[in-house]
Amino acid sequence: MQQYGLTFGFREPYQVLIDAEMIQDADRFQMNLVGGLERTLHGKIKPMITQCSIRHLYTTVPQSTSQIDLAKTFERRRCNHHTLEQPLSTLECLSSVLDPKSSYTNRHRYVVASQDDDVRRHMRLIPGVPLVYVKRSVMVMEPMADSSEGVREGVERGKFRSGLRSKRGSTATSKRKRDDDGGNASMDGLLEGNSVTVTNGAVSGEGDTGRLVKRKRTRGPKGPNPLSIKKSKTRKSTEDPAQAVKEAKTGDMTNVEVHTQLADAVVDIVVTSTNGAREAPSKRKRKRKHKSADGERASAAPILALAAQDPLVS
């Protein structure tokens, strides 16, 4: 039943169509019909019987009340043959219930439990119909018929082909990824004039000497986080000597920078006009600071001495 479930979609509880002869033989061998069917099919079942099969039990001579009572406990399948004077044969009745349009399809997924050889022979032609019968007080399930076996093999081939297609698609996708990963390395090899081969993401090239060169990814020490580095301050040129001295006292500038700034300020005092005459700009009024006056004189003394020796100033 596992193969029927995978191929034709059978599921528990299995719907079992039981004919009158099956009930009679089970009663003769004193068998538990429902329990035997569940053990044979390896699952829960839903026993069913047609109206024609019940009428066959009533017309049997001698009539058995136990068999009729057992048949009444089963689910009734309406075959719409109760209007006829005589019930139809088991083959005609079960065929009209299982395959009413003669399309050779078991649409409702019935399991047929019958002792009639003609019924089982006809049901073997319809794919997906499990057959059960009793032989010498032993309930037997027939092997899968040729029609059902052909359908099963076709389904298995379809699954195999779909698996191959999906495998080819995944292989092509992985190949494209490998080509993208090794594209830069292969271009570098082509620019150098070497033949490059990309295999599983590894790049190997062959130069003029014939030796194989494998490009390895260099891993050096990582640099610091640029967000955690303190930014360097930009130094602005100070034209005022007093301002330079003030910055030197606050610690923003070194002594060498102070002397350089003062020398540039003294040299820029003299401005050459467009007609070649030398002019001196108006001096900026300077406020006296009592506390820092001695320090300013001491810092500006060497710079003024250098300026006095400059011929431009003289």
PDB file of N, CA and C in Angstrom, residues 241-246 248-249 258-259 262 266 286-306:
ATOM      1  N   PRO A 241      53.042  89.147  15.006  1.00  0.00           N
ATOM      2  CA  PRO A 241      54.039  88.545  15.909  1.00  0.00           C
ATOM      3  C   PRO A 241      53.487  88.354  17.305  1.00  0.00           C
ATOM      4  N   ALA A 242      52.664  89.295  17.776  1.00  0.00           N
ATOM      5  CA  ALA A 242      52.118  89.166  19.128  1.00  0.00           C
ATOM      6  C   ALA A 242      51.187  87.953  19.235  1.00  0.00           C
ATOM      7  N   GLN A 243      50.414  87.712  18.170  1.00  0.00           N
ATOM      8  CA  GLN A 243      49.527  86.546  18.166  1.00  0.00           C
ATOM      9  C   GLN A 243      50.327  85.259  18.180  1.00  0.00           C
ATOM     10  N   ALA A 244      51.464  85.244  17.446  1.00  0.00           N
ATOM     11  CA  ALA A 244      52.312  84.053  17.453  1.00  0.00           C
ATOM     12  C   ALA A 244      52.885  83.786  18.817  1.00  0.00           C
ATOM     13  N   VAL A 245      53.303  84.866  19.507  1.00  0.00           N
ATOM     14  CA  VAL A 245      53.842  84.696  20.851  1.00  0.00           C
ATOM     15  C   VAL A 245      52.761  84.185  21.793  1.00  0.00           C
ATOM     16  N   LYS A 246      51.523  84.689  21.613  1.00  0.00           N
ATOM     17  CA  LYS A 246      50.426  84.259  22.464  1.00  0.00           C
ATOM     18  C   LYS A 246      50.126  82.772  22.276  1.00  0.00           C
ATOM     19  N   ALA A 248      52.246  80.580  21.270  1.00  0.00           N
ATOM     20  CA  ALA A 248      53.361  79.813  21.827  1.00  0.00           C
ATOM     21  C   ALA A 248      53.207  79.638  23.319  1.00  0.00           C
ATOM     22  N   LYS A 249      52.679  80.664  23.998  1.00  0.00           N
ATOM     23  CA  LYS A 249      52.500  80.552  25.446  1.00  0.00           C
ATOM     24  C   LYS A 249      51.396  79.575  25.807  1.00  0.00           C
ATOM     25  N   VAL A 258      57.219  79.368  16.165  1.00  0.00           N
ATOM     26  CA  VAL A 258      57.058  80.771  16.556  1.00  0.00           C
ATOM     27  C   VAL A 258      58.078  81.653  15.853  1.00  0.00           C
ATOM     28  N   HIS A 259      59.351  81.212  15.869  1.00  0.00           N
ATOM     29  CA  HIS A 259      60.399  81.998  15.215  1.00  0.00           C
ATOM     30  C   HIS A 259      60.156  82.097  13.716  1.00  0.00           C
ATOM     31  N   LEU A 262      57.347  84.616  13.123  1.00  0.00           N
ATOM     32  CA  LEU A 262      57.780  86.007  13.341  1.00  0.00           C
ATOM     33  C   LEU A 262      58.671  86.508  12.222  1.00  0.00           C
ATOM     34  N   VAL A 266      57.904  89.836   9.832  1.00  0.00           N
ATOM     35  CA  VAL A 266      58.778  91.003   9.690  1.00  0.00           C
ATOM     36  C   VAL A 266      59.122  91.248   8.234  1.00  0.00           C
ATOM     37  N   ARG A 286      49.020  98.415  19.286  1.00  0.00           N
ATOM     38  CA  ARG A 286      49.193  97.235  20.131  1.00  0.00           C
ATOM     39  C   ARG A 286      48.947  97.616  21.579  1.00  0.00           C
ATOM     40  N   LYS A 287      48.183  96.842  22.267  1.00  0.00           N
ATOM     41  CA  LYS A 287      47.901  97.051  23.678  1.00  0.00           C
ATOM     42  C   LYS A 287      48.993  96.417  24.515  1.00  0.00           C
ATOM     43  N   ARG A 288      49.344  97.126  25.569  1.00  0.00           N
ATOM     44  CA  ARG A 288      50.397  96.632  26.446  1.00  0.00           C
ATOM     45  C   ARG A 288      49.809  95.652  27.467  1.00  0.00           C
ATOM     46  N   LYS A 289      50.477  94.574  27.599  1.00  0.00           N
ATOM     47  CA  LYS A 289      50.106  93.587  28.588  1.00  0.00           C
ATOM     48  C   LYS A 289      51.219  93.496  29.608  1.00  0.00           C
ATOM     49  N   HIS A 290      50.935  93.874  30.815  1.00  0.00           N
ATOM     50  CA  HIS A 290      51.968  94.000  31.838  1.00  0.00           C
ATOM     51  C   HIS A 290      52.579  92.653  32.183  1.00  0.00           C
ATOM     52  N   LYS A 291      51.760  91.654  32.250  1.00  0.00           N
ATOM     53  CA  LYS A 291      52.292  90.356  32.696  1.00  0.00           C
ATOM     54  C   LYS A 291      53.143  89.703  31.638  1.00  0.00           C
ATOM     55  N   SER A 292      52.795  89.837  30.356  1.00  0.00           N
ATOM     56  CA  SER A 292      53.517  89.147  29.289  1.00  0.00           C
ATOM     57  C   SER A 292      54.440  90.056  28.511  1.00  0.00           C
ATOM     58  N   ALA A 293      54.723  91.308  28.998  1.00  0.00           N
ATOM     59  CA  ALA A 293      55.559  92.233  28.221  1.00  0.00           C
ATOM     60  C   ALA A 293      56.986  91.751  28.163  1.00  0.00           C
ATOM     61  N   ASP A 294      57.536  91.301  29.279  1.00  0.00           N
ATOM     62  CA  ASP A 294      58.927  90.834  29.296  1.00  0.00           C
ATOM     63  C   ASP A 294      59.106  89.608  28.432  1.00  0.00           C
ATOM     64  N   GLY A 295      58.131  88.732  28.470  1.00  0.00           N
ATOM     65  CA  GLY A 295      58.239  87.532  27.639  1.00  0.00           C
ATOM     66  C   GLY A 295      58.194  87.844  26.166  1.00  0.00           C
ATOM     67  N   GLU A 296      57.363  88.836  25.778  1.00  0.00           N
ATOM     68  CA  GLU A 296      57.273  89.188  24.360  1.00  0.00           C
ATOM     69  C   GLU A 296      58.561  89.822  23.877  1.00  0.00           C
ATOM     70  N   ARG A 297      59.167  90.683  24.720  1.00  0.00           N
ATOM     71  CA  ARG A 297      60.436  91.320  24.308  1.00  0.00           C
ATOM     72  C   ARG A 297      61.515  90.260  24.153  1.00  0.00           C
ATOM     73  N   ALA A 298      61.555  89.360  25.068  1.00  0.00           N
ATOM     74  CA  ALA A 298      62.600  88.320  24.996  1.00  0.00           C
ATOM     75  C   ALA A 298      62.427  87.452  23.771  1.00  0.00           C
ATOM     76  N   SER A 299      61.168  87.135  23.376  1.00  0.00           N
ATOM     77  CA  SER A 299      60.949  86.267  22.221  1.00  0.00           C
ATOM     78  C   SER A 299      61.172  87.001  20.922  1.00  0.00           C
ATOM     79  N   ALA A 300      60.849  88.331  20.889  1.00  0.00           N
ATOM     80  CA  ALA A 300      60.959  89.083  19.629  1.00  0.00           C
ATOM     81  C   ALA A 300      62.323  89.674  19.406  1.00  0.00           C
ATOM     82  N   ALA A 301      63.210  89.691  20.421  1.00  0.00           N
ATOM     83  CA  ALA A 301      64.541  90.320  20.279  1.00  0.00           C
ATOM     84  C   ALA A 301      65.369  89.683  19.183  1.00  0.00           C
ATOM     85  N   PRO A 302      65.521  88.345  19.150  1.00  0.00           N
ATOM     86  CA  PRO A 302      66.359  87.775  18.071  1.00  0.00           C
ATOM     87  C   PRO A 302      65.758  87.984  16.685  1.00  0.00           C
ATOM     88  N   ILE A 303      64.431  88.029  16.581  1.00  0.00           N
ATOM     89  CA  ILE A 303      63.817  88.209  15.274  1.00  0.00           C
ATOM     90  C   ILE A 303      64.037  89.617  14.769  1.00  0.00           C
ATOM     91  N   LEU A 304      63.954  90.615  15.679  1.00  0.00           N
ATOM     92  CA  LEU A 304      64.189  92.004  15.277  1.00  0.00           C
ATOM     93  C   LEU A 304      65.636  92.235  14.896  1.00  0.00           C
ATOM     94  N   ALA A 305      66.551  91.532  15.567  1.00  0.00           N
ATOM     95  CA  ALA A 305      67.978  91.655  15.205  1.00  0.00           C
ATOM     96  C   ALA A 305      68.225  91.138  13.808  1.00  0.00           C
ATOM     97  N   LEU A 306      67.570  90.038  13.467  1.00  0.00           N
ATOM     98  CA  LEU A 306      67.724  89.507  12.113  1.00  0.00           C
ATOM     99  C   LEU A 306      67.125  90.452  11.095  1.00  0.00           C
TER     100      LEU A 306
END
